[in-house]
Coordinates of C-alpha atoms and ligand atoms in Angstrom, one line a residue:
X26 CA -4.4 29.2 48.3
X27 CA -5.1 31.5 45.3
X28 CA -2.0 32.4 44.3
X29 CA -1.1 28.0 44.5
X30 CA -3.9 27.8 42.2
X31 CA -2.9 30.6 39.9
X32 CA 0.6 29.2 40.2
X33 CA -0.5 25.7 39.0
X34 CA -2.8 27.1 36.8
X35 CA 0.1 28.5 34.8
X36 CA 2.7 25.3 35.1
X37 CA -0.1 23.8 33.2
X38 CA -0.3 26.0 30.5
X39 CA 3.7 25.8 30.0
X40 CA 3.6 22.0 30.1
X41 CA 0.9 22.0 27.7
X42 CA 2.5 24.5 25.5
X43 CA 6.0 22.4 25.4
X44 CA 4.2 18.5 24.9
X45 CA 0.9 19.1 23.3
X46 CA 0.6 18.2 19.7
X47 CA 0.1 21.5 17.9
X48 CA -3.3 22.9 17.6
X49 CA -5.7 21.8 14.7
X50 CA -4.7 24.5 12.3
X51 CA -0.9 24.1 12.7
X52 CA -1.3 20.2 12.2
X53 CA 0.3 19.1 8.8
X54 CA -2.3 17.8 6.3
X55 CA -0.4 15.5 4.3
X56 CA -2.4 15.0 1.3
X57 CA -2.1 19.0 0.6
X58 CA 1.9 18.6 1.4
X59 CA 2.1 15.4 -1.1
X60 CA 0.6 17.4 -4.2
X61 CA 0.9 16.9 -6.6
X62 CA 1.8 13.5 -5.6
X63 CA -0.6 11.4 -3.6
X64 CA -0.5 10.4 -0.2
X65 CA -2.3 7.5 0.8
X66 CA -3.6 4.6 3.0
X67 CA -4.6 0.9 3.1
X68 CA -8.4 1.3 4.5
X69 CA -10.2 -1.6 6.9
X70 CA -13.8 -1.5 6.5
X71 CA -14.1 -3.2 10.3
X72 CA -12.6 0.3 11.5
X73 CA -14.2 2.7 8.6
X74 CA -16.9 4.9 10.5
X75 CA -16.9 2.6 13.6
X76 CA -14.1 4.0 14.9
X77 CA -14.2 7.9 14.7
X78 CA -10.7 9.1 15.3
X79 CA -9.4 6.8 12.2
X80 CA -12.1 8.0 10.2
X81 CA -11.3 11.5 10.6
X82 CA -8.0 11.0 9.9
X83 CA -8.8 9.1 6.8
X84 CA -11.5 12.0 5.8
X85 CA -8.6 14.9 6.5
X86 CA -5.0 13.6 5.7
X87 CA -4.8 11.0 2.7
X88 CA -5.8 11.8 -1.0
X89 CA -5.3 8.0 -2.0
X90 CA -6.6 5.1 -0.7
X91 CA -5.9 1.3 -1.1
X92 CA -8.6 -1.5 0.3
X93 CA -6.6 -3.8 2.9
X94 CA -8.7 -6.9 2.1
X95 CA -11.9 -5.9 0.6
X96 CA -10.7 -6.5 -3.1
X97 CA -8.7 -9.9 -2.7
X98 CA -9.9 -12.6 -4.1
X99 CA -11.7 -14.6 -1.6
X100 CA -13.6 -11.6 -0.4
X101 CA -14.7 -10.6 -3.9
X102 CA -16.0 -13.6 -5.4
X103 CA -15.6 -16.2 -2.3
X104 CA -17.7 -18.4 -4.7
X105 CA -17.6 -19.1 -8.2
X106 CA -19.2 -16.1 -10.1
X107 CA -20.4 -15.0 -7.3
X108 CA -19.2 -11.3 -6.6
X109 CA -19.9 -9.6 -3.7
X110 CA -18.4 -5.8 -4.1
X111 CA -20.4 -4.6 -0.8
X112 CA -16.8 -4.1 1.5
X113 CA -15.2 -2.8 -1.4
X114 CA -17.8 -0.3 -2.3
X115 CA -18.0 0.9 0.8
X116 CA -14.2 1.9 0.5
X117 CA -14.8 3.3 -3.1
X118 CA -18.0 5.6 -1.9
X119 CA -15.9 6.9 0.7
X120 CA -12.7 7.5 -1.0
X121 CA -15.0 9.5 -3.7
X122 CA -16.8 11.5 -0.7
X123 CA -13.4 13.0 0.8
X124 CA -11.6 13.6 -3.4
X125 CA -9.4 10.8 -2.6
X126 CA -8.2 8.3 -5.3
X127 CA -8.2 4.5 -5.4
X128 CA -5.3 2.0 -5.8
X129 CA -7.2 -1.7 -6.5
X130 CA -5.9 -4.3 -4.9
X131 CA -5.3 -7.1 -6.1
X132 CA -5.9 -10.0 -8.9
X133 CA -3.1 -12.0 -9.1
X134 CA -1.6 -13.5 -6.0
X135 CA -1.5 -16.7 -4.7
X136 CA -2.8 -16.0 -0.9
X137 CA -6.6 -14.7 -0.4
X138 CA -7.7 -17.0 -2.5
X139 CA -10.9 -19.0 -2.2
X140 CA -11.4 -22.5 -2.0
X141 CA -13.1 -22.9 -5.4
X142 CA -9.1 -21.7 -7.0
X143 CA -7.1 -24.7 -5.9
X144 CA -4.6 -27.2 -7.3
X145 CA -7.3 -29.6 -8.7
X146 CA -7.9 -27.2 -11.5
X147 CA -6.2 -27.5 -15.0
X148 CA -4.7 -24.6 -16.9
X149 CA -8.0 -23.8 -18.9
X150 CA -10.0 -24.4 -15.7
X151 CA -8.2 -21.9 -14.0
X152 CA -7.4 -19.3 -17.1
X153 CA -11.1 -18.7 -17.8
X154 CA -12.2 -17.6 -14.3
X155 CA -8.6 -15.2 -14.3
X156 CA -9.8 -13.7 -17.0
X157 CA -13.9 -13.3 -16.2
X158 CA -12.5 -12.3 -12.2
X159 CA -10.7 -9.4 -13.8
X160 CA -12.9 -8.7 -16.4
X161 CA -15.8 -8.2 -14.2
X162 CA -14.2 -6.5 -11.2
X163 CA -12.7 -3.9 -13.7
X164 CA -15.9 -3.0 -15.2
X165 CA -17.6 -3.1 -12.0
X166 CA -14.9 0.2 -11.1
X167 CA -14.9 1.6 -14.5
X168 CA -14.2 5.1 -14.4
X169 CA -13.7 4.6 -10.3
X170 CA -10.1 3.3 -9.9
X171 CA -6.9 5.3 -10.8
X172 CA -4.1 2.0 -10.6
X173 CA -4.6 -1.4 -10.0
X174 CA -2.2 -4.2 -8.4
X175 CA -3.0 -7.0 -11.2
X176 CA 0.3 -9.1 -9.9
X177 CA 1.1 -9.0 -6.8
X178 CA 4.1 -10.2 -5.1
X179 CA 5.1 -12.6 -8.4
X180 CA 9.2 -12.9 -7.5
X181 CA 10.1 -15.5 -5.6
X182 CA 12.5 -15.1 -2.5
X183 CA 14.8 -17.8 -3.3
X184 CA 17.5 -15.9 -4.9
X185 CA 18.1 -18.6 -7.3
X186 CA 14.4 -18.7 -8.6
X187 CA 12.8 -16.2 -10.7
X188 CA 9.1 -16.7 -10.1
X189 CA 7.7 -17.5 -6.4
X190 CA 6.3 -21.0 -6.7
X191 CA 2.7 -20.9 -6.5
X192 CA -1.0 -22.0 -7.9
X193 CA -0.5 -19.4 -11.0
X194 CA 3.1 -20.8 -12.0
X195 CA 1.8 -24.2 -11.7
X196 CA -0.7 -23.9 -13.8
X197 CA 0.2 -21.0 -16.3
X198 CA 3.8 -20.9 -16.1
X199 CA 5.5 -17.6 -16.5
X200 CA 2.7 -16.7 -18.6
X201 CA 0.2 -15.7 -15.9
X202 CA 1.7 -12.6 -15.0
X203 CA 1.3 -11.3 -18.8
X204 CA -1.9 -13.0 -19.3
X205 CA -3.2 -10.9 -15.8
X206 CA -1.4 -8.1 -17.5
X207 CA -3.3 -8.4 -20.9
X208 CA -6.7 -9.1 -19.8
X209 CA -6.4 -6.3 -17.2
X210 CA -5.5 -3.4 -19.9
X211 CA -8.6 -5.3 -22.5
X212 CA -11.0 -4.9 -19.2
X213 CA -10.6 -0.6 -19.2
X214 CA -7.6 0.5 -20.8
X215 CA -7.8 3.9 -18.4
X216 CA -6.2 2.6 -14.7
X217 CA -2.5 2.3 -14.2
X218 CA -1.3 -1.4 -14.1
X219 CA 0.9 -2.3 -11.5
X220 CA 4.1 -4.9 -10.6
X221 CA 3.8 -4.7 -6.6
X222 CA 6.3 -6.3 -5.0
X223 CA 8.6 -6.6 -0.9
X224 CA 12.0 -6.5 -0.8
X225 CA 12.6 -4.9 -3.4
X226 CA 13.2 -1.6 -2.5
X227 CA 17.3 -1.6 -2.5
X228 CA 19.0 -3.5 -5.6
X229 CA 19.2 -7.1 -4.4
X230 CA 18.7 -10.6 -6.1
X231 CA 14.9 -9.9 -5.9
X232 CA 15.2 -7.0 -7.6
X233 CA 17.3 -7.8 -10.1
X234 CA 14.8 -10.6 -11.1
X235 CA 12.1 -8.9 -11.0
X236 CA 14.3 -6.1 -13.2
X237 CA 14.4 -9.0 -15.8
X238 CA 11.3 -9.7 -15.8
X239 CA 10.1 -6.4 -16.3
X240 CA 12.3 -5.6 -19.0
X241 CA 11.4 -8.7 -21.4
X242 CA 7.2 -7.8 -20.0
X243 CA 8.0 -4.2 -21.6
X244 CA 10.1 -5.9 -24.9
X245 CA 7.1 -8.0 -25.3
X246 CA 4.7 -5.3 -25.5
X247 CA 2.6 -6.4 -22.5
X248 CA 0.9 -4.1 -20.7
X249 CA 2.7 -2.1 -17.6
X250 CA 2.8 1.1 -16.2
X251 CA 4.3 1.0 -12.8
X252 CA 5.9 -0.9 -10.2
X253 CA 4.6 -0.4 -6.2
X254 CA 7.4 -0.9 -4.1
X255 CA 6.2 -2.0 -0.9
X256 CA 8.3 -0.8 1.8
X257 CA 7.5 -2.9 4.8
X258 CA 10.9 -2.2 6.5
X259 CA 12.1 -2.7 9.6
X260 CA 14.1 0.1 11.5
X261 CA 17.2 1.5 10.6
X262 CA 17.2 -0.5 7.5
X263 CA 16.3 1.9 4.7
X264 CA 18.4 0.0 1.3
X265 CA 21.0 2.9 0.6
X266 CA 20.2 2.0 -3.2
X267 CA 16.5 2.9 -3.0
X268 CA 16.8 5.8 -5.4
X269 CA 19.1 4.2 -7.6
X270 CA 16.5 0.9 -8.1
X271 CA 13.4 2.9 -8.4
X272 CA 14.9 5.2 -11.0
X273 CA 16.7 1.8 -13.5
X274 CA 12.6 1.0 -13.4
X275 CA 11.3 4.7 -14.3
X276 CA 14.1 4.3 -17.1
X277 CA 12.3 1.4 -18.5
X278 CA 9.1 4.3 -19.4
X279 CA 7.6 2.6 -16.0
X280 CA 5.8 5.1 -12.9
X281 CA 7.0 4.1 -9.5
X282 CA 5.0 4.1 -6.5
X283 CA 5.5 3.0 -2.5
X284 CA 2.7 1.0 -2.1
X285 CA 2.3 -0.7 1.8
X286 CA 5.2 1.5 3.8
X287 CA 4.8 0.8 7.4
X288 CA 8.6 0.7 9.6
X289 CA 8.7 -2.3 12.2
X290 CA 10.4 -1.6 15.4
X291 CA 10.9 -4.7 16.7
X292 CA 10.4 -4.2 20.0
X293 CA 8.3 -1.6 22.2
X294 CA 8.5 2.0 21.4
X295 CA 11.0 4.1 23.0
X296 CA 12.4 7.8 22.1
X297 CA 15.9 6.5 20.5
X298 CA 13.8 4.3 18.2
X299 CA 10.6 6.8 17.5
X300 CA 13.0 9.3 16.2
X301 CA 15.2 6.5 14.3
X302 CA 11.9 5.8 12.7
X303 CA 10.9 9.3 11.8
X304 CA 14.1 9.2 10.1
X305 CA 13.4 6.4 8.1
X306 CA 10.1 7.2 7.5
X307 CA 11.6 10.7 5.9
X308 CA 14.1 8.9 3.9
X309 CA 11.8 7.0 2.1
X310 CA 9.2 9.8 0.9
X311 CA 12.7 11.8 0.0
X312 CA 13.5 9.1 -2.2
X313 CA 9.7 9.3 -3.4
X314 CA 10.0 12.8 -3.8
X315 CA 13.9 12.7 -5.9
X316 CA 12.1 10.5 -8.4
X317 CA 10.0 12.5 -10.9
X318 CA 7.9 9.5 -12.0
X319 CA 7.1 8.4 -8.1
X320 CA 3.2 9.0 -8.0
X321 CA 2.6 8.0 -4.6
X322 CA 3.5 7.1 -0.9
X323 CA 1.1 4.9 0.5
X324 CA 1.6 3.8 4.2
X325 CA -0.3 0.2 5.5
X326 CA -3.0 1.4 8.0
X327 CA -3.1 4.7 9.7
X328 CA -2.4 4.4 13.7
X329 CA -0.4 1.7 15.7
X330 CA -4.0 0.3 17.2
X331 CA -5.2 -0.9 13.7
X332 CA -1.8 -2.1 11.8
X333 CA -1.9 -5.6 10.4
X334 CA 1.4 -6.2 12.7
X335 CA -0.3 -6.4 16.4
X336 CA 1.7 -4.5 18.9
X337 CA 4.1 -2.9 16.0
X338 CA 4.1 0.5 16.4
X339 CA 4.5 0.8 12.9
X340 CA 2.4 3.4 11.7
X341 CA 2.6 7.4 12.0
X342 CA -0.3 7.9 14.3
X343 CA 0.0 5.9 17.9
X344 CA -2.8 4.0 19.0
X345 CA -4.9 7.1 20.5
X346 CA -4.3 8.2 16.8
X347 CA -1.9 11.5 17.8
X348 CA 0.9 11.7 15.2
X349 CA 4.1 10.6 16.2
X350 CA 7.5 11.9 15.7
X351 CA 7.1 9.7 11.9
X352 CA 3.9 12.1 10.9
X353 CA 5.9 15.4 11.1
X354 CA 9.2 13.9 9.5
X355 CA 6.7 12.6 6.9
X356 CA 5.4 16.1 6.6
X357 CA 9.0 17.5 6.0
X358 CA 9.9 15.8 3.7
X359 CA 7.0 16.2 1.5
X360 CA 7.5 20.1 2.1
X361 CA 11.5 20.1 0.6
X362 CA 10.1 20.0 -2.9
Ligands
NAG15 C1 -11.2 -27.2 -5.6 O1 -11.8 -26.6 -6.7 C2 -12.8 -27.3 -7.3 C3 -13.2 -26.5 -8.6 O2 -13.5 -25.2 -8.2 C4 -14.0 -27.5 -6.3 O3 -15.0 -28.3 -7.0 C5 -13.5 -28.2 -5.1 O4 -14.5 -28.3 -4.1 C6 -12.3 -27.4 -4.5 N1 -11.7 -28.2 -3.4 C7 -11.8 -27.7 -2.1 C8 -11.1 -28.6 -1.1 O5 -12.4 -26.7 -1.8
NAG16 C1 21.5 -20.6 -4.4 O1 22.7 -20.6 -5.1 C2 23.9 -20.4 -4.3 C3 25.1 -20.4 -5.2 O2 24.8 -19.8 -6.4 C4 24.0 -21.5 -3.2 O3 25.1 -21.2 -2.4 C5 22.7 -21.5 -2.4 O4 22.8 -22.5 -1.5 C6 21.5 -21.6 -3.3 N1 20.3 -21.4 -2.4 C7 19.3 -22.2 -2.5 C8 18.1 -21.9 -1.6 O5 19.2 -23.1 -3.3
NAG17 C1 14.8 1.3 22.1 O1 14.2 0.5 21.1 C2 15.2 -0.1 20.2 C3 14.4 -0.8 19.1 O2 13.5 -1.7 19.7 C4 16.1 -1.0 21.0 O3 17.0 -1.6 20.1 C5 16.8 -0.2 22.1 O4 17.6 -1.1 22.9 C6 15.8 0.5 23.0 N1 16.5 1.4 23.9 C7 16.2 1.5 25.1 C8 17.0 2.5 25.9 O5 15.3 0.8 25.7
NAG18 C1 -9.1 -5.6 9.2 O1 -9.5 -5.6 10.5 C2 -10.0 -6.9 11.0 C3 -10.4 -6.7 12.5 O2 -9.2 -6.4 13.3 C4 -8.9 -8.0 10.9 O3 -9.5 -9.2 11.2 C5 -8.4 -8.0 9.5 O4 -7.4 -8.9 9.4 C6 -8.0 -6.6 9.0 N1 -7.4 -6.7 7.7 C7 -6.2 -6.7 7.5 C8 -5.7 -6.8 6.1 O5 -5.3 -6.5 8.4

């Protein structure tokens, strides 16, 4: 009976040894690994301090930090001059208590918005409140926010158009990303300005436009320092160009940053397809990491319960919020510097 128990007692121990996750101190912390780079997250303020495990993990491995929602447009100033900054300072305070960073997100984009921003408005109706929504948001973070997304997702995915069809074309033409540009850099000349785009990570159609447009921003002297990739890629499908397109942007004097990276599955996890994705995952903060001017990696959520894709898997840390096989290659790559 004794020696059974001893027996066990030891089988356990071995089992333990060969599947735990390592102990605390052997655990990776990715923000230290990133340096001088940043490693980041998209933060939800429904999850921040009610949920523990994601709050540690925000408070230990991320040195940047992007709000999910809390800065879009309809949450911000849901009513005409009305701004309510509550969610987003919450995100702000906390980044500031744990040394991380914060990536704004976003001005100028044609979902989020509230009712009040609709088609009924002409060009001047809708140019004054741009301006005053950027204005006052800016100053509200002065001093607080090292980059802001002032455009995001401007390039159309119709490969024959240039600029996505939306509320800002309508009403401003081509004009409204340099306009969002321009009042952006006259609200605090200090935080980075960003492009942020999808599908735009290999060279394709979408990025050759938005390569266009970039180029004639930069000829016309408006203002832009960097382009956030986001990287919402599904498995296995890494662009073989992704170096070669973030560095033609870096040699137009522009940063480079991967803004939203999360890698879909779809489908339900299985071995073959968590190591594929620890692959991937390591492939694109190499790419980061080959590209002097790549300031970031910034991954969409934190564990697989909490992702904006229900179900996806998609994150580094599973839904009990223990790293996956994507966490260490993440860590790996970071180290090869
Ligand atoms: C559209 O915007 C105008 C001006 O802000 C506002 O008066 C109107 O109520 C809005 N329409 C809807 C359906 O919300
Ligand atoms: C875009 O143009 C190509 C030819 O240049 C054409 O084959 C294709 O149908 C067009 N697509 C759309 C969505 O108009
Ligand atoms: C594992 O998952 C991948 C991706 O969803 C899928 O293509 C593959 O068939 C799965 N393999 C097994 C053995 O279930
Ligand atoms: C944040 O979490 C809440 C609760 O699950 C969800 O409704 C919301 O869509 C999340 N935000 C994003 C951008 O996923």
């Amino acid at each position: 009976m004794m020696l059974t128990k001893v027996l066990y007692y030891l089988l356990s121990i071995t089992l333990l040894k060969a599947y735990a996750s390592p102990s605390p101190s052997t655990t990776p912390v990715l923000r230290d690994l990133a340096e001088p780079r940043f490693f980041g997250a998209a933060l939800n303020t429904t999850f921040l301090f009610a949920d523990k495990k994601y709050t540690q993990l925000a408070r230990t491995q991320f040195s940047i930090f992007t709000p999910e929602d809390e800065m879009k447009w309809g949450e911000i100033e849901p009513v005409q001059n009305v701004f309510d900054f509550t969610r987003a300072d919450e995100i702000v305070n906390f980044a500031e208590s744990v040394g991380a960073k914060i990536r704004g997100h976003n001005f100028l984009w044609e979902t989020h918005l509230p009712p009040w921003v609709n088609e009924s408005l002409s060009a001047t109706e809708i140019d004054r409140p741009l301006k005053h929504h950027i204005t006052t948001i800016m100053q509200h973070y002065k001093g607080r926010v090292y980059a802001w997304d002032v455009v995001n997702e401007p390039i159309s995915d119709d490969p024959n158009a240039t600029f996505r069809d939306d509320i800002w074309t309508h009403k401003l033409g081509q004009e409204s990303v340099a306009k969002a540009l321009t009042y952006a850099r006259e609200a605090d000349p200090v935080p980075k300005l960003y492009i942020n785009d999808y599908n735009i990570e290999g060279i394709n159609a979408k990025s050759n436009s938005l390569y266009e447009v970039v180029k004639s921003l930069k000829q016309d002297g408006i203002p832009l320092d960097a382009i956030g990739f986001q990287s919402h890629i599904t498995l296995g499908q890494v662009p073989s160009s992704m170096q070669e397109n973030l560095q033609r942007f870096v040699d137009l004097d522009l940063d480079v940053a991967i803004t939203e990276l999360d890698i879909n599955l779809l489908g339900p996890a299985n071995e073959t397809a968590l190591a594929q994705q620890a692959e991937d995952y390591h492939s694109v903060v190499s790419t980061c990491m080959e590209i002097e001017r790549c300031v970031s990696v910034t991954v969409w959520g934190i564990s697989d319960d909490h992702s904006w894709i229900p179900n996806g898997e998609v994150l580094p840390w599973d839904g009990n919020k223990n790293p996956k096989p994507a966490f260490f290659a993440i860590g790996d790559a970071f180290k090869r510097k």
